Coordinates of C-alpha atoms in Angstrom, one line a residue:
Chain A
X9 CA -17.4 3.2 -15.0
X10 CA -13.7 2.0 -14.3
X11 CA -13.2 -1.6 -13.3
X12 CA -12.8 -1.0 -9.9
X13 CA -15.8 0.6 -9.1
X14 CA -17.6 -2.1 -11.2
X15 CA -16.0 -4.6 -8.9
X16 CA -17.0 -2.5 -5.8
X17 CA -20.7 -3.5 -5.9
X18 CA -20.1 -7.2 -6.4
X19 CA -20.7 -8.4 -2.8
X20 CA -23.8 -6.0 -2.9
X21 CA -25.1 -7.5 -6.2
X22 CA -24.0 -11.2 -4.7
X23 CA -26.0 -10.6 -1.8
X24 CA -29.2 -9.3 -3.4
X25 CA -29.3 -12.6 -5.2
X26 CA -28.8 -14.6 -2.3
X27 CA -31.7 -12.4 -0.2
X28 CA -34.0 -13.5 -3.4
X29 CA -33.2 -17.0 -3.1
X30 CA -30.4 -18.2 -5.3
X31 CA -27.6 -20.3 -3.6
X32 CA -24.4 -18.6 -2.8
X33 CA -22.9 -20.8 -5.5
X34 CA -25.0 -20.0 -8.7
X35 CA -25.5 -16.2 -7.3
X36 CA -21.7 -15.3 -7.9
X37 CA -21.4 -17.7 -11.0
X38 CA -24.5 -15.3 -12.1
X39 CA -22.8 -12.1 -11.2
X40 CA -19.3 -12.9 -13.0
X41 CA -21.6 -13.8 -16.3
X42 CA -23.1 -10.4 -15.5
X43 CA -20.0 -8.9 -15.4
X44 CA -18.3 -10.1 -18.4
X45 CA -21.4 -8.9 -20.0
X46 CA -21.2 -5.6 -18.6
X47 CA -17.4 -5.3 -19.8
X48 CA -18.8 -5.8 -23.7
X49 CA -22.1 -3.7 -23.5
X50 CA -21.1 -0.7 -20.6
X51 CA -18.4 1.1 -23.3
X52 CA -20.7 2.1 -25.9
X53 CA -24.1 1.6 -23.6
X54 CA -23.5 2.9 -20.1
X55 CA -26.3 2.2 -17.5
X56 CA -28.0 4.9 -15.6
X57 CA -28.0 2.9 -12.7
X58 CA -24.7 0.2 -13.2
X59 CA -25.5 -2.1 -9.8
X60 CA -29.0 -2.1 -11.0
X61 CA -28.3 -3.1 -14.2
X62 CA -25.6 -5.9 -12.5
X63 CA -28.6 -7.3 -10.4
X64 CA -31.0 -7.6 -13.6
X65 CA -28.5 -9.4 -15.7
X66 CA -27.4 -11.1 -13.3
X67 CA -30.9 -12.1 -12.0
X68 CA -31.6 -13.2 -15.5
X69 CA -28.6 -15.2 -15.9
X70 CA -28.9 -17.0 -12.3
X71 CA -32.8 -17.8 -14.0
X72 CA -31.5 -19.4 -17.3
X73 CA -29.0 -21.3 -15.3
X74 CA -32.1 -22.8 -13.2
X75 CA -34.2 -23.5 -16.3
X76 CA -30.9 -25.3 -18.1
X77 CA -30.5 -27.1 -14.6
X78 CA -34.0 -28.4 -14.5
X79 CA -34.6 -29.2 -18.2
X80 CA -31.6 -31.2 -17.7
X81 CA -33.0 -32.5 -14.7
X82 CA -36.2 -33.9 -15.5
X83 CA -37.0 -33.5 -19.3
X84 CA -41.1 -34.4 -18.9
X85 CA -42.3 -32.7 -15.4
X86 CA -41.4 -29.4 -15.6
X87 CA -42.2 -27.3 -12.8
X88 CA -41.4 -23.5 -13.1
X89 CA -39.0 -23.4 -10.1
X90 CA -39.0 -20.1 -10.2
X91 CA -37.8 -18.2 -7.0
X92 CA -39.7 -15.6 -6.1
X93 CA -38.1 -12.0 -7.1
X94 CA -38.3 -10.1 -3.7
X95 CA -37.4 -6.3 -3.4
X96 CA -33.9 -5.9 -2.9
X97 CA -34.5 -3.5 0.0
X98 CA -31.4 -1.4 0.6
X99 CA -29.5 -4.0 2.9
X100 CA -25.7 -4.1 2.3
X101 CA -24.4 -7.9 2.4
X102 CA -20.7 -7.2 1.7
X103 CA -20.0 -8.3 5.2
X104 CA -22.0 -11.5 5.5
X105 CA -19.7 -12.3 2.0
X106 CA -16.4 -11.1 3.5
X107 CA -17.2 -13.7 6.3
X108 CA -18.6 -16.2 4.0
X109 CA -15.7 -16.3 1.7
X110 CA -12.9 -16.3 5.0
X111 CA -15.0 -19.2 6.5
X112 CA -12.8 -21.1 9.3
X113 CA -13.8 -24.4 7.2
X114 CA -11.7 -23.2 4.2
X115 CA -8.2 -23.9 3.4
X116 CA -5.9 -20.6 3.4
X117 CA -5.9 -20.8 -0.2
X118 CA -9.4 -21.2 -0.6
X119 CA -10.5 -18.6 1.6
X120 CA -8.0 -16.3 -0.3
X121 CA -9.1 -17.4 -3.9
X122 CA -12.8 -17.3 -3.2
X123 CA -12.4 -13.5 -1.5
X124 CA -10.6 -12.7 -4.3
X125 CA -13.7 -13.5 -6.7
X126 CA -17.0 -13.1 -4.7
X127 CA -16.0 -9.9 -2.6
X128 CA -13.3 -8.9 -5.2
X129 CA -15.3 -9.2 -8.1
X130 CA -11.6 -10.6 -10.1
X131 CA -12.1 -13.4 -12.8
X132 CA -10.8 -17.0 -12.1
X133 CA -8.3 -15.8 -15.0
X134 CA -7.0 -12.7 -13.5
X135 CA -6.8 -14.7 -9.8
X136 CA -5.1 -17.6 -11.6
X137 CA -2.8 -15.1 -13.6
X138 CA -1.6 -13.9 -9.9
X139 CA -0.7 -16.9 -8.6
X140 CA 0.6 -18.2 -11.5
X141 CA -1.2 -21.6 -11.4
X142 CA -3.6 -22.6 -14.4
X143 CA -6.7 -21.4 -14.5
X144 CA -8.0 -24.6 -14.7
X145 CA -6.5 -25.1 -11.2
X146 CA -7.9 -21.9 -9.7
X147 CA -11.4 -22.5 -11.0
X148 CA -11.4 -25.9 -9.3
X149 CA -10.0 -24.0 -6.0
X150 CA -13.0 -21.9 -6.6
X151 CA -15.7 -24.0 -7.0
X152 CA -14.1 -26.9 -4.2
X153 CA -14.6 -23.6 -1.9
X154 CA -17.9 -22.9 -3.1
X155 CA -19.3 -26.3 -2.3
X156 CA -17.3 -26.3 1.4
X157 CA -19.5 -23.2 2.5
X158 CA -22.4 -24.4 0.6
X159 CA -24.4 -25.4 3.6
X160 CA -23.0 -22.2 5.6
X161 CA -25.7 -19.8 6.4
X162 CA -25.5 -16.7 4.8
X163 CA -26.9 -14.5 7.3
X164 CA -24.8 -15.9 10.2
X165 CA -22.3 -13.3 12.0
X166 CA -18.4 -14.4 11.2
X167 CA -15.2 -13.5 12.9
X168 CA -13.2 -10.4 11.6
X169 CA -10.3 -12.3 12.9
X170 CA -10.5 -14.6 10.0
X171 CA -11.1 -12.0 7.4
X172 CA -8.3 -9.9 8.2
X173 CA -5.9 -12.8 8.6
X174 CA -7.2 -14.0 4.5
X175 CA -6.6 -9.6 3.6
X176 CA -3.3 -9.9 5.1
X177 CA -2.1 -13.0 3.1
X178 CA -3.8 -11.4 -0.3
X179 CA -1.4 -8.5 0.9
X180 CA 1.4 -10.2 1.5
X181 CA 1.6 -12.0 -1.8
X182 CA 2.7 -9.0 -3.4
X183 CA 2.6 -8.0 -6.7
X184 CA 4.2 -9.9 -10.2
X185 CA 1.6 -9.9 -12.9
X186 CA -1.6 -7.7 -14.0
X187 CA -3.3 -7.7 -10.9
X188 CA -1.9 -5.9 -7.9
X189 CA -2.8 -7.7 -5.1
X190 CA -1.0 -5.6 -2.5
X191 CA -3.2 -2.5 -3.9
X192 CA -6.6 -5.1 -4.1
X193 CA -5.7 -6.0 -0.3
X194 CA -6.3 -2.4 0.2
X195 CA -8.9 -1.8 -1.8
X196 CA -11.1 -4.7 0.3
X197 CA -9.5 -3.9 3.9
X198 CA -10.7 -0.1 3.5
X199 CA -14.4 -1.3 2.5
X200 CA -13.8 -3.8 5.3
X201 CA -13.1 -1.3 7.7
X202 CA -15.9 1.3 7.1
X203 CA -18.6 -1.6 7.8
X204 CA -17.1 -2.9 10.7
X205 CA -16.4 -1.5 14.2
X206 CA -12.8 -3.0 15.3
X207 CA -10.1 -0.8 16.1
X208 CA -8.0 -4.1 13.7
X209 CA -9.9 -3.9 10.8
X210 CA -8.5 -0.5 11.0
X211 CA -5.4 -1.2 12.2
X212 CA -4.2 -3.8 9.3
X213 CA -5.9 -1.2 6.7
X214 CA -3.0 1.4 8.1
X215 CA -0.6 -1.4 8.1
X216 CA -0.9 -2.1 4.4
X217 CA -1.2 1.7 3.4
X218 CA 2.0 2.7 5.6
X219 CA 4.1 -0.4 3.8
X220 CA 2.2 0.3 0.4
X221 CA 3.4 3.8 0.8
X222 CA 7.1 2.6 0.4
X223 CA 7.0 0.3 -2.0
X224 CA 8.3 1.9 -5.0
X225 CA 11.8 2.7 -2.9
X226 CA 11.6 -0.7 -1.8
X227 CA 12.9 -2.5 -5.3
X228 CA 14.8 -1.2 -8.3
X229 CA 13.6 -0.8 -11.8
X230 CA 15.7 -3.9 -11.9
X231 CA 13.8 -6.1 -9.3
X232 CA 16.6 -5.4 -6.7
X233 CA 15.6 -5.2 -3.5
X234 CA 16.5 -2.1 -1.3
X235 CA 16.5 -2.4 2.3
X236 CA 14.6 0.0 4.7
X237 CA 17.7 1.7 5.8
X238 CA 18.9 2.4 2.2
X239 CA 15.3 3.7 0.8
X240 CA 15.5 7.1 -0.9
X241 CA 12.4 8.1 1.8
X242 CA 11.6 10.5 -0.8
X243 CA 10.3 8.4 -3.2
X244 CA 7.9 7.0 -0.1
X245 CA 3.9 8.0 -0.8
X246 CA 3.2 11.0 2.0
X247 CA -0.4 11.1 0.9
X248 CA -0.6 7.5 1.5
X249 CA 1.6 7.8 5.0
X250 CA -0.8 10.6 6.2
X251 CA -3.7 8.1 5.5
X252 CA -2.0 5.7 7.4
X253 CA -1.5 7.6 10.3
X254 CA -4.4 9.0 10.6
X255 CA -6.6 5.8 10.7
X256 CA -4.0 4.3 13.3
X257 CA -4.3 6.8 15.5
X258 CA -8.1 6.9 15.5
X259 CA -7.7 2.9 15.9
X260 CA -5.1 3.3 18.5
X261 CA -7.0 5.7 20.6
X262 CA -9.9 3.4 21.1
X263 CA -7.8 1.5 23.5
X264 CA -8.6 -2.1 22.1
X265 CA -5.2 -3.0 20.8
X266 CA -4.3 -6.0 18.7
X267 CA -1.5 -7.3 16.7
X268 CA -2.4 -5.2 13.6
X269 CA -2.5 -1.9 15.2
X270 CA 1.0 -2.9 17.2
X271 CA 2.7 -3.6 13.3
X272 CA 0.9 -0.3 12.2
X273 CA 2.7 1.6 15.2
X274 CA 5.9 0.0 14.2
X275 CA 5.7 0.7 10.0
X276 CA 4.5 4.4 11.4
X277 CA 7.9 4.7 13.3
X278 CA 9.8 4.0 10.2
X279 CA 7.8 6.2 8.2
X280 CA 8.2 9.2 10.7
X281 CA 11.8 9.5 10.2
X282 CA 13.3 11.8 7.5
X283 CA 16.9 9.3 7.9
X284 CA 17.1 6.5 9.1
X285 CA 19.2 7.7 12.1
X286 CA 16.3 10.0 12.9
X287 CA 14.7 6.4 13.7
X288 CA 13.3 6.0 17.5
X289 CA 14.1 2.6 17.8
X290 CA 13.4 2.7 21.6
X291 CA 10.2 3.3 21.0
X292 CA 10.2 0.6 17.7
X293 CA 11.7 -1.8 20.4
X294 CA 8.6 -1.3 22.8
X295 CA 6.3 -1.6 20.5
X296 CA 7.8 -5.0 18.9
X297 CA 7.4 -5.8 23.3
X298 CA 3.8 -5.0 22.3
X299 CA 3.8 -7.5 19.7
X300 CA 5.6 -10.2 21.4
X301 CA 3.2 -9.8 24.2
X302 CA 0.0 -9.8 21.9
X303 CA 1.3 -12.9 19.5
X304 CA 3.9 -14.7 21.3
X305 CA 5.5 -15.2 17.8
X306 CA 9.0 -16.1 16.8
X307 CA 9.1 -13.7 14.0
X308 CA 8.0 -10.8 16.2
X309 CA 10.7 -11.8 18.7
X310 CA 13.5 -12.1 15.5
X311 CA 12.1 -8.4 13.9
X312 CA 12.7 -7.2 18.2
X313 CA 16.5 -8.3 18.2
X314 CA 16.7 -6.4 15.0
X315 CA 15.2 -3.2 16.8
X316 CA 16.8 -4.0 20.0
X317 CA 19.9 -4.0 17.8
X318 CA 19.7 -0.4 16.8
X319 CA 18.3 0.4 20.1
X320 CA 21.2 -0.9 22.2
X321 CA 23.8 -2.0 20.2
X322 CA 24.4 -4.9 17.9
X323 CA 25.6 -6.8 21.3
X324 CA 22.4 -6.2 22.6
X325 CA 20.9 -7.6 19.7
X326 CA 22.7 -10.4 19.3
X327 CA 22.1 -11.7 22.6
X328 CA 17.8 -11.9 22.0
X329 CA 18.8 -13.6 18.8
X330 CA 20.4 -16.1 21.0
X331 CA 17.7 -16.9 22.8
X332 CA 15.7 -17.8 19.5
X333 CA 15.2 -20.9 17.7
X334 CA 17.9 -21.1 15.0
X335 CA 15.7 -22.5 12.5
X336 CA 13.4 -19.8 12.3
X337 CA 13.3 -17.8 8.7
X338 CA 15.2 -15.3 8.1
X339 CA 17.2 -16.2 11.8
X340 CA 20.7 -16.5 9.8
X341 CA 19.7 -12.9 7.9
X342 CA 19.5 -11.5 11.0
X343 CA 22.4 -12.9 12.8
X344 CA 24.6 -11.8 9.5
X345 CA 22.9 -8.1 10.1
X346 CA 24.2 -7.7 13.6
X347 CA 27.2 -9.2 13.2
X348 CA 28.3 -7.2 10.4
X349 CA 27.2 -4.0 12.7
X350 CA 29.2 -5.4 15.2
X351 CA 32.2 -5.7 12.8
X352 CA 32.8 -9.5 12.4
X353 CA 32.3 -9.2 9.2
X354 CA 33.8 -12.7 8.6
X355 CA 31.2 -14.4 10.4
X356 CA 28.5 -11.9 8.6
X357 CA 29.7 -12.8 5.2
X358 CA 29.4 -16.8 6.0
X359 CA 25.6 -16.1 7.6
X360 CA 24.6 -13.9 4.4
X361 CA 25.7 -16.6 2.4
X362 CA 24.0 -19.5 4.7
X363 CA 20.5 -17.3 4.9
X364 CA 20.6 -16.6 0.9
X365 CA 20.3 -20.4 0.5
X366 CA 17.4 -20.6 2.8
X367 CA 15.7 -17.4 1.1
X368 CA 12.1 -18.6 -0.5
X369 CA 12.3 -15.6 -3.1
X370 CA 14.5 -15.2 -5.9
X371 CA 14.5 -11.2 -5.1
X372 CA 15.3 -11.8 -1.4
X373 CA 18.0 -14.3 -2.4
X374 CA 19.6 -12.6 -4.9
X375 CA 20.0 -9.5 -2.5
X376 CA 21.5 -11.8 0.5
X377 CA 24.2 -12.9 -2.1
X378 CA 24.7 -9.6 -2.9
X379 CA 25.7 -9.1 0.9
X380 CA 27.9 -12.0 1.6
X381 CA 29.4 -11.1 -1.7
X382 CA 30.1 -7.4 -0.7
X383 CA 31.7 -8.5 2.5
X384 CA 33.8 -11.0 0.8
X385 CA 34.9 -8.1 -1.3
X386 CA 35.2 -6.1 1.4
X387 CA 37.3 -8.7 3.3
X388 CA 40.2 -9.3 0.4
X389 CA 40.6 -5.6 0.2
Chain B
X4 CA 0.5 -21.3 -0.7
X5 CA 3.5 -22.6 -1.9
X6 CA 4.8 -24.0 -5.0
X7 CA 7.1 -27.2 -4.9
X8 CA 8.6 -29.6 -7.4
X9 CA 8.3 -33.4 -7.0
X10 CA 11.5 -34.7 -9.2
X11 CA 11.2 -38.1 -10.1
X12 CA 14.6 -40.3 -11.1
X13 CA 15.6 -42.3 -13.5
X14 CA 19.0 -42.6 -11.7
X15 CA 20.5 -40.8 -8.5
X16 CA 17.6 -41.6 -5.9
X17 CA 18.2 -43.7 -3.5
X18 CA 16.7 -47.3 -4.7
X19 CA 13.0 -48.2 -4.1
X20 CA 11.4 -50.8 -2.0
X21 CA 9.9 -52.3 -4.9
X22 CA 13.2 -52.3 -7.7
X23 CA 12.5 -54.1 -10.4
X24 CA 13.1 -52.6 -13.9
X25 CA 9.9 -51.1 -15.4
X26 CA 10.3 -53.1 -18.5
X27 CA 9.9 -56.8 -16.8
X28 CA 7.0 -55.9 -15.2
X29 CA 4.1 -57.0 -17.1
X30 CA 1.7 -55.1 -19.4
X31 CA -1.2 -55.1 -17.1
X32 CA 1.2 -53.6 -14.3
X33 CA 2.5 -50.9 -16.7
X34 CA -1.3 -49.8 -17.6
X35 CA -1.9 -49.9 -13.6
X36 CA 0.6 -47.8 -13.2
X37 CA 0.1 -45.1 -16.0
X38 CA -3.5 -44.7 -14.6
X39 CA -2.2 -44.2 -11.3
X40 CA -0.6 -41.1 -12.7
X41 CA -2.9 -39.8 -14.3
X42 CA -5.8 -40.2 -11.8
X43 CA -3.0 -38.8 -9.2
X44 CA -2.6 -35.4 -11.7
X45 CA -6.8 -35.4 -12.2
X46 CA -7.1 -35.8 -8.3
X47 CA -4.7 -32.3 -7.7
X48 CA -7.0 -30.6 -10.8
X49 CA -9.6 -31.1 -9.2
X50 CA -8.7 -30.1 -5.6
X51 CA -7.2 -26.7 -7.3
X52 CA -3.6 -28.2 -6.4
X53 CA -2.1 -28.8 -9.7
X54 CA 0.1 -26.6 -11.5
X55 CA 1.8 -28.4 -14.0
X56 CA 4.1 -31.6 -14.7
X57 CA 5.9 -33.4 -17.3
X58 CA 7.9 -36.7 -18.1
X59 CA 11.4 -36.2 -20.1
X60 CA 13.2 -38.6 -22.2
X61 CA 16.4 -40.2 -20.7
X62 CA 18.5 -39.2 -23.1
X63 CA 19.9 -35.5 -23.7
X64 CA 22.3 -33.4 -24.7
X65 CA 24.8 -30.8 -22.9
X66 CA 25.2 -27.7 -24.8
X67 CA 27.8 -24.7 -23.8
X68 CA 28.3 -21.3 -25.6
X69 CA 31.6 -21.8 -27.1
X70 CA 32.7 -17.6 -27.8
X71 CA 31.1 -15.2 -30.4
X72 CA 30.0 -16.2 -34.0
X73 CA 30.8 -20.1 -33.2
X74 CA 27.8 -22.6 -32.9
X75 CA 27.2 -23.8 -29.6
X76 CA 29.2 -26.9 -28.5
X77 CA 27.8 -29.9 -27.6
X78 CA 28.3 -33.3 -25.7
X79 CA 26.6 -35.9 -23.8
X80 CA 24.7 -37.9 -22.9
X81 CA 26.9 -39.0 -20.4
X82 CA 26.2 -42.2 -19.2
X83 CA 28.2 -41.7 -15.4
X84 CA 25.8 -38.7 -15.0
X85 CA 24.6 -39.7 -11.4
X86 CA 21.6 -37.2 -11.5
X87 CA 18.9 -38.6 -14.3
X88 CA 15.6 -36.7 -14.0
X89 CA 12.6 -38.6 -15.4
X90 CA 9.8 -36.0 -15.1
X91 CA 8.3 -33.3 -12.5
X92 CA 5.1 -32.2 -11.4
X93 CA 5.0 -28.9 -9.8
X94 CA 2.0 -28.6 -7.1
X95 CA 0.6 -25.4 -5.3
X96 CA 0.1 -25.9 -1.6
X97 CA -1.0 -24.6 1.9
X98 CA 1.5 -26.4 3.4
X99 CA 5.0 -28.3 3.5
X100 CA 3.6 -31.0 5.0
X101 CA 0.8 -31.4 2.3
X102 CA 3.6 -31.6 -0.2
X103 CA 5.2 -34.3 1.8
X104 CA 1.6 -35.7 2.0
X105 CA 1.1 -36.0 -1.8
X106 CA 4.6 -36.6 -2.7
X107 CA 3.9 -39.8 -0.5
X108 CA 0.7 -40.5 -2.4
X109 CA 2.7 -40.4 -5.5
X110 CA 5.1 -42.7 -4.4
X111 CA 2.8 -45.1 -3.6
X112 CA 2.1 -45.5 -7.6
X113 CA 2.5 -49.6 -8.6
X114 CA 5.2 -51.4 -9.9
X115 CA 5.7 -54.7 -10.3
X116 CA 3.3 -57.2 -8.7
X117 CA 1.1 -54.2 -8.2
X118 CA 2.4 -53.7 -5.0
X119 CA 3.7 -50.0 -4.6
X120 CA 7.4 -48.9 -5.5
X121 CA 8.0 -46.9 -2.8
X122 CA 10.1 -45.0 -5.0
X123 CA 11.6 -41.7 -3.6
X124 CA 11.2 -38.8 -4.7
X125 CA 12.9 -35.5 -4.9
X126 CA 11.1 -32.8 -3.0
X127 CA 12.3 -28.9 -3.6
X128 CA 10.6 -25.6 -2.8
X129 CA 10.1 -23.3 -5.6
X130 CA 11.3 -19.8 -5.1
X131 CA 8.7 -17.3 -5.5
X132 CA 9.2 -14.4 -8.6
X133 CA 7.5 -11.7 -7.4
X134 CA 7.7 -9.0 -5.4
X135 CA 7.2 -8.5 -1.9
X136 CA 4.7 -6.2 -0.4
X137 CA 6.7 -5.7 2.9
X138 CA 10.2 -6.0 4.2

């Protein structure tokens, strides 16, 4: 059994601790111990039944954490706390953890740290090892967020809102170490989506898949970023577009639209043309209208001028950007696109090299000073 | 979440509330302020905030590459260096404003009289390394 299936009945083993009686807490402490075990033994003694095996050990383990706990406790009186074992019935809990773990009480980071381990089924090590903090400091995240939902109750409906908003951050941190959180992202919005019915659910799994399927056109073996418009499309994943596609679509026909489904639409645009002339902005630009309508946000109003720019003409473009907020991120990126399209190319050089400053990765920055720099070149000749 | 860097100056920061020279303050006040630190560093461990800090020694050395098969070439210190860095801490946050939060706590560390230095400190975001998923 590979690691990611092994992770894959986590939640279920989490949750048919928690039915028996074991805090949240100690249940996925239990499980992890259960895990690490399983990672020794499994190679040369696979299980017949691995989550059945995951919810013995793991029973056991939760049981000689009690018994420590209570010797420690009181040394003379000790009672046999032992929770009753009851059948573990063939409910499926992964939802009720998904909810737990992206509880509106928790931080951002917790809620994306504690997903990561209780629904992901990832060591503190491997989450740390992401993030690139200590794994002293992620543990502590962990456990801070473990005692914030400790009085939540477990069988209490949640808001997918909040859970797809926590997938789409794991998403967005991308990928740098031994754990791929962009494909992880994935991995939990597609068992997301087949236990829930929301057209969003569905919507944001498409939305990762159609952007996972270019990522290995979007950066050079040397790190360099490539923009959209200068992606050999056929390095992009079809398989993976198809997917895409096919689970928007299905979303989108439902009639129930939300922000996810609109940047789906728009990534599906992108991924529909061979060239990027074959491009139909007009129809990017009315979905970004979509977007702005559904969100009201800046950075969907900075990606429209971008469309709008393609659309109608850098002019065009230029003239939304205007009415933005200059000190929105990525505002002087943009600005420096559409002015070089519109041939100042002075202007776009200054703006590359203003925006690369303001850049908050190294890649992204790196690439905008590769801009102003070509246009300074570009300007002496 | 986002990583930033609290900078702390020997020289080049604008001057605290609280100036006086660490080494007339007395004993009691230097111990004060040491566990301020350190129960400042424990407090971000334990809230899973904490990433990693260090002091450095006043005194260094610049180095240059000086062409092929030479040793290195080096000078310094230079005491009209207006810049002195006297240690980081680098903290993982939700927010920009929680940085500015803590980097206000740390401020807030004693000096002399026990009363707080109100020294400033440098604040910079730290770019992130790895790739994006999206562009």
């Amino acid at each position: 059994m590979d690691e990611v299936l092994l992770r894959a009945v986590v939640p279920t083993v989490i949750g048919v601790l928690v039915r028996r009686g074991a805090p949240f807490a100690a249940a996925e402490d239990a499980v992890q111990d259960a895990l690490v075990e399983a990672v020794r033994t499994w190679s040369a003694h696979p299980p017949r039944d691995p989550q059945g095996w995951l919810v013995t050990v793991a029973w056991r383990r939760y049981l000689d954490a009690v018994r420590a706990e209570d010797s420690r406790r009181r040394r003379e009186e000790r009672v046999e706390a032992e929770p009753a074992p009851a059948p573990a019935g063939h409910r499926d809990d992964t939802l009720q953890l998904y909810f737990l773990c992206a509880h509106p009480s928790l931080t951002p980071a917790s809620a994306v740290a504690l997903t990561l381990r209780a629904v992901g089924g990832l060591s503190t090590r491997q989450i740390a090892r992401a993030y690139l903090v200590p794994e002293a400091t992620m543990a502590q995240r962990i456990s801070r967020a473990k005692r914030t939902v400790a009085g939540v109750r477990f069988d209490q409906p949640g808001d997918v809102r909040t859970v797809l908003r926590v997938l789409y951050l794991v998403f967005n941190e991308g990928y740098s170490g031994d754990v791929d959180l962009a494909a992880e992202a994935i991995r939990l919005a597609r068992q997301l989506a087949a236990r829930v019915d929301d057209p969003e659910a569905a919507g944001l799994l498409a939305l990762m898949l159609l952007h996972h399927a270019r990522r290995a056109a979007r950066t050079r073996p040397d790190r360099v970023l490539v923009p959209l418009a200068e992606q050999d499309r056929g390095r992009w994943d079809t398989a993976q577009i198809a997917e895409g596609v096919g689970i928007l679509q299905a979303a989108l026909a439902r009639d129930r639209l939300g922000e996810y489904q609109a940047q789906a639409a728009i990534a599906a645009l992108h991924a529909d043309a061979r060239t990027v002339e074959e491009t139909d902005w007009v129809q990017v630009v009315e979905w970004y209208d979509e977007l702005v309508r559904l969100t009201d946000s800046p950075v969907a109003r900075l990606n429209r001028a971008v469309a709008l720019g393609e659309a109608d003409g850098p002019r065009a473009g230029l003239a939304a950007l205007a009415q933005l907020d200059p000190a929105l991120p990525r505002h002087a990126a943009v600005a420096a696109h559409l002015h070089e399209r519109d041939g100042d190319l002075a202007t776009a050089a200054r703006l590359y090299a203003e925006a690369a400053r303001a850049a908050s990765t190294v890649p992204e920055r790196d690439h905008l000073t590769r801009q102003a720099a070509r246009l300074h070149a570009a300007l002496r000749a | 979440m986002a990583k930033y860097l609290l900078l702390k100056h020997y020289r080049g920061a604008p001057a605290p509330v609280n100036d006086v020279p660490m080494d007339r303050w007395t004993p009691d006040e230097i111990d004060a302020h040491m566990r301020y630190m350190r129960d400042f560093a424990a407090r971000l461990e334990a809230s899973g905030e904490y990433v990693d800090g260090q002091a450095l020694a006043p005194e260094g050395t610049f180095v240059r590459y000086d062409g092929e098969g030479r040793p290195p070439v080096t000078d310094g210190p230079f005491p009209e260096t207006k810049d002195l860095i006297a240690g980081w801490m680098v903290i993982d946050v939700d927010s920009y404003d929680r940085a500015v939060e803590l980097a206000g706590e740390l401020s807030a560390a004693p000096g002399a009289g026990g009363a707080p230095i109100h020294e400033w400190l440098e604040l910079r975001p730290v770019l992130a390394e790895q790739r994006t998923a999206t562009e």
